[in-house]
GROMACS .gro file of C-alpha atoms in nm:
model
  144
    1MET     CA    1   0.365   1.548  -2.731
    2ASP     CA    2   0.324   1.482  -3.099
    3LYS     CA    3   0.534   1.189  -3.245
    4TYR     CA    4   0.611   1.142  -3.562
    5LEU     CA    5   0.731   0.804  -3.756
    6VAL     CA    6   0.948   0.911  -4.089
    7ILE     CA    7   0.960   0.721  -4.389
    8LYS     CA    8   1.246   0.770  -4.628
    9THR     CA    9   1.311   0.608  -4.961
   10ARG     CA   10   1.551   0.694  -5.258
   11ASP     CA   11   1.329   0.984  -5.374
   12GLU     CA   12   1.120   1.086  -5.110
   13LEU     CA   13   1.082   1.156  -4.694
   14LEU     CA   14   0.745   1.159  -4.525
   15ARG     CA   15   0.668   1.306  -4.184
   16ILE     CA   16   0.345   1.175  -4.039
   17ASN     CA   17   0.230   1.276  -3.695
   18ILE     CA   18   0.167   0.914  -3.544
   19GLU     CA   19  -0.178   0.959  -3.424
   20HIS     CA   20  -0.315   1.040  -3.808
   21ILE     CA   21  -0.205   0.736  -3.937
   22LEU     CA   22  -0.496   0.488  -3.978
   23TYR     CA   23  -0.322   0.207  -4.162
   24PHE     CA   24  -0.065   0.078  -4.402
   25GLU     CA   25  -0.130  -0.168  -4.690
   26ALA     CA   26   0.121  -0.399  -4.855
   27ASP     CA   27   0.077  -0.428  -5.188
   28ARG     CA   28   0.368  -0.631  -5.327
   29ASN     CA   29   0.718  -0.433  -5.271
   30TYR     CA   30   0.561  -0.130  -5.250
   31THR     CA   31   0.315  -0.030  -4.916
   32LYS     CA   32  -0.015   0.227  -4.889
   33LEU     CA   33  -0.039   0.477  -4.655
   34LEU     CA   34  -0.372   0.595  -4.551
   35LEU     CA   35  -0.449   0.892  -4.319
   36ALA     CA   36  -0.750   0.956  -4.077
   37VAL     CA   37  -0.781   1.255  -4.276
   38GLY     CA   38  -0.864   1.043  -4.597
   39ILE     CA   39  -0.480   1.128  -4.765
   40GLN     CA   40  -0.319   0.825  -4.956
   41PHE     CA   41   0.068   0.794  -5.029
   42THR     CA   42   0.228   0.497  -5.182
   43PHE     CA   43   0.539   0.430  -5.159
   44ALA     CA   44   0.840   0.192  -5.292
   45VAL     CA   45   0.863   0.043  -4.954
   46ASN     CA   46   0.767  -0.350  -4.867
   47ILE     CA   47   0.581  -0.358  -4.507
   48GLY     CA   48   0.832  -0.579  -4.359
   49LYS     CA   49   1.080  -0.257  -4.392
   50VAL     CA   50   0.792  -0.044  -4.273
   51GLU     CA   51   0.756  -0.259  -3.953
   52GLU     CA   52   1.123  -0.200  -3.922
   53MET     CA   53   1.116   0.184  -3.892
   54LEU     CA   54   0.862   0.149  -3.674
   55ALA     CA   55   1.003  -0.051  -3.424
   56VAL     CA   56   1.331   0.168  -3.467
   57GLN     CA   57   1.147   0.508  -3.450
   58ILE     CA   58   0.846   0.374  -3.173
   59SER     CA   59   0.908   0.272  -2.821
   60GLU     CA   60   0.709  -0.070  -2.724
   61LEU     CA   61   0.521   0.144  -2.477
   62ASP     CA   62   0.407   0.446  -2.687
   63THR     CA   63   0.312   0.172  -2.987
   64ILE     CA   64  -0.063   0.196  -3.085
   65LEU     CA   65   0.059   0.113  -3.489
   66ILE     CA   66   0.051  -0.303  -3.485
   67ARG     CA   67   0.079  -0.583  -3.740
   68VAL     CA   68  -0.229  -0.762  -3.790
   69GLY     CA   69  -0.146  -1.024  -4.070
   70LYS     CA   70   0.103  -1.006  -4.350
   71SER     CA   71  -0.086  -0.722  -4.568
   72HIS     CA   72  -0.163  -0.465  -4.259
   73ILE     CA   73  -0.048  -0.242  -4.016
   74ILE     CA   74  -0.338  -0.058  -3.796
   75ASN     CA   75  -0.359   0.237  -3.579
   76LYS     CA   76  -0.565   0.050  -3.307
   77LYS     CA   77  -0.677   0.365  -3.163
   78HIS     CA   78  -0.911   0.420  -3.519
   79ILE     CA   79  -1.082   0.065  -3.424
   80LEU     CA   80  -1.434   0.060  -3.450
   81GLN     CA   81  -1.531  -0.313  -3.483
   82ILE     CA   82  -1.397  -0.594  -3.518
   83ASN     CA   83  -1.648  -0.904  -3.661
   84LEU     CA   84  -1.484  -1.226  -3.685
   85PRO     CA   85  -1.689  -1.445  -3.884
   86LYS     CA   86  -1.715  -1.196  -4.167
   87GLN     CA   87  -1.305  -1.150  -4.129
   88LYS     CA   88  -1.387  -0.800  -4.120
   89LEU     CA   89  -1.192  -0.507  -3.932
   90LEU     CA   90  -1.349  -0.139  -3.944
   91LEU     CA   91  -1.152   0.192  -3.877
   92LEU     CA   92  -1.296   0.517  -3.784
   93ALA     CA   93  -1.159   0.763  -4.004
   94ASN     CA   94  -1.164   1.126  -3.874
   95GLU     CA   95  -1.453   1.233  -4.168
   96GLY     CA   96  -1.649   0.970  -3.996
   97LYS     CA   97  -1.638   0.729  -4.268
   98PRO     CA   98  -1.542   0.380  -4.159
   99ARG     CA   99  -1.286   0.183  -4.343
  100GLU     CA  100  -1.321  -0.189  -4.398
  101LEU     CA  101  -1.030  -0.415  -4.423
  102ILE     CA  102  -1.096  -0.799  -4.502
  103ILE     CA  103  -0.830  -0.944  -4.205
  104PRO     CA  104  -0.759  -1.315  -4.196
  105LYS     CA  105  -0.959  -1.448  -3.895
  106ASP     CA  106  -0.650  -1.585  -3.690
  107PRO     CA  107  -0.475  -1.251  -3.690
  108LEU     CA  108  -0.809  -1.106  -3.634
  109ARG     CA  109  -0.879  -1.304  -3.373
  110ALA     CA  110  -0.546  -1.236  -3.188
  111LEU     CA  111  -0.597  -0.870  -3.220
  112LYS     CA  112  -0.923  -0.905  -3.075
  113ASP     CA  113  -0.780  -1.131  -2.815
  114SER     CA  114  -0.510  -0.835  -2.753
  115LEU     CA  115  -0.730  -0.545  -2.715
  116GLU     CA  116  -0.934  -0.749  -2.444
  117ALA     CA  117  -0.634  -0.808  -2.266
  118GLU     CA  118  -0.570  -0.442  -2.268
  119VAL     CA  119  -0.947  -0.365  -2.145
  120LEU     CA  120  -0.844  -0.652  -1.840
  121ARG     CA  121  -0.534  -0.476  -1.743
  122ALA     CA  122  -0.648  -0.096  -1.767
  123GLY     CA  123  -0.965  -0.239  -1.544
  124LYS     CA  124  -0.729  -0.358  -1.286
  125GLU     CA  125  -0.514  -0.054  -1.283
  126VAL     CA  126  -0.838   0.152  -1.227
  127ALA     CA  127  -0.928  -0.108  -0.920
  128THR     CA  128  -0.587  -0.127  -0.750
  129LYS     CA  129  -0.570   0.264  -0.785
  130GLU     CA  130  -0.896   0.293  -0.618
  131VAL     CA  131  -0.791   0.042  -0.342
  132GLU     CA  132  -0.458   0.260  -0.270
  133VAL     CA  133  -0.649   0.571  -0.252
  134ASN     CA  134  -0.897   0.418   0.004
  135LYS     CA  135  -0.619   0.258   0.212
  136ASN     CA  136  -0.450   0.624   0.225
  137GLU     CA  137  -0.785   0.805   0.324
  138ASN     CA  138  -0.820   0.592   0.552
  139LYS     CA  139  -0.487   0.615   0.719
  140ASN     CA  140  -0.522   1.002   0.682
  141ARG     CA  141  -0.825   0.982   0.910
  142LYS     CA  142  -0.694   0.707   1.170
  143SER     CA  143  -0.417   0.954   1.218
  144LYS     CA  144  -0.626   1.294   1.286
   0.00000   0.00000   0.00000
């Protein structure tokens, strides 16, 4: 099921499919939103307020939008590359054109560590499920 983020300002309402969001970028009291299809919006809400909206509208389990540093909230499903020495984050948009963001090293390292931990957890979950399936198959064979 598609999940949507609704951003309301005094004069506007945006309803955006979360999967289509590439990133949010702070610009003083404004926030730029870039969608994966290349469409960009700018609205008069600071990025802290956007983060609050995300916390209210999206459950923690479903969150694919994460804050990286002071200036960006990114969609981690679009991450193509993290380059710590160059402080570079590449996000892959739908048109196949990567978008480059310059992110400070500490938030970028935290993002990298977080993604690596997710991969390890997912691998452990798969291994645990395989062990359970094998145990159940062995029990079924023995009972026959």
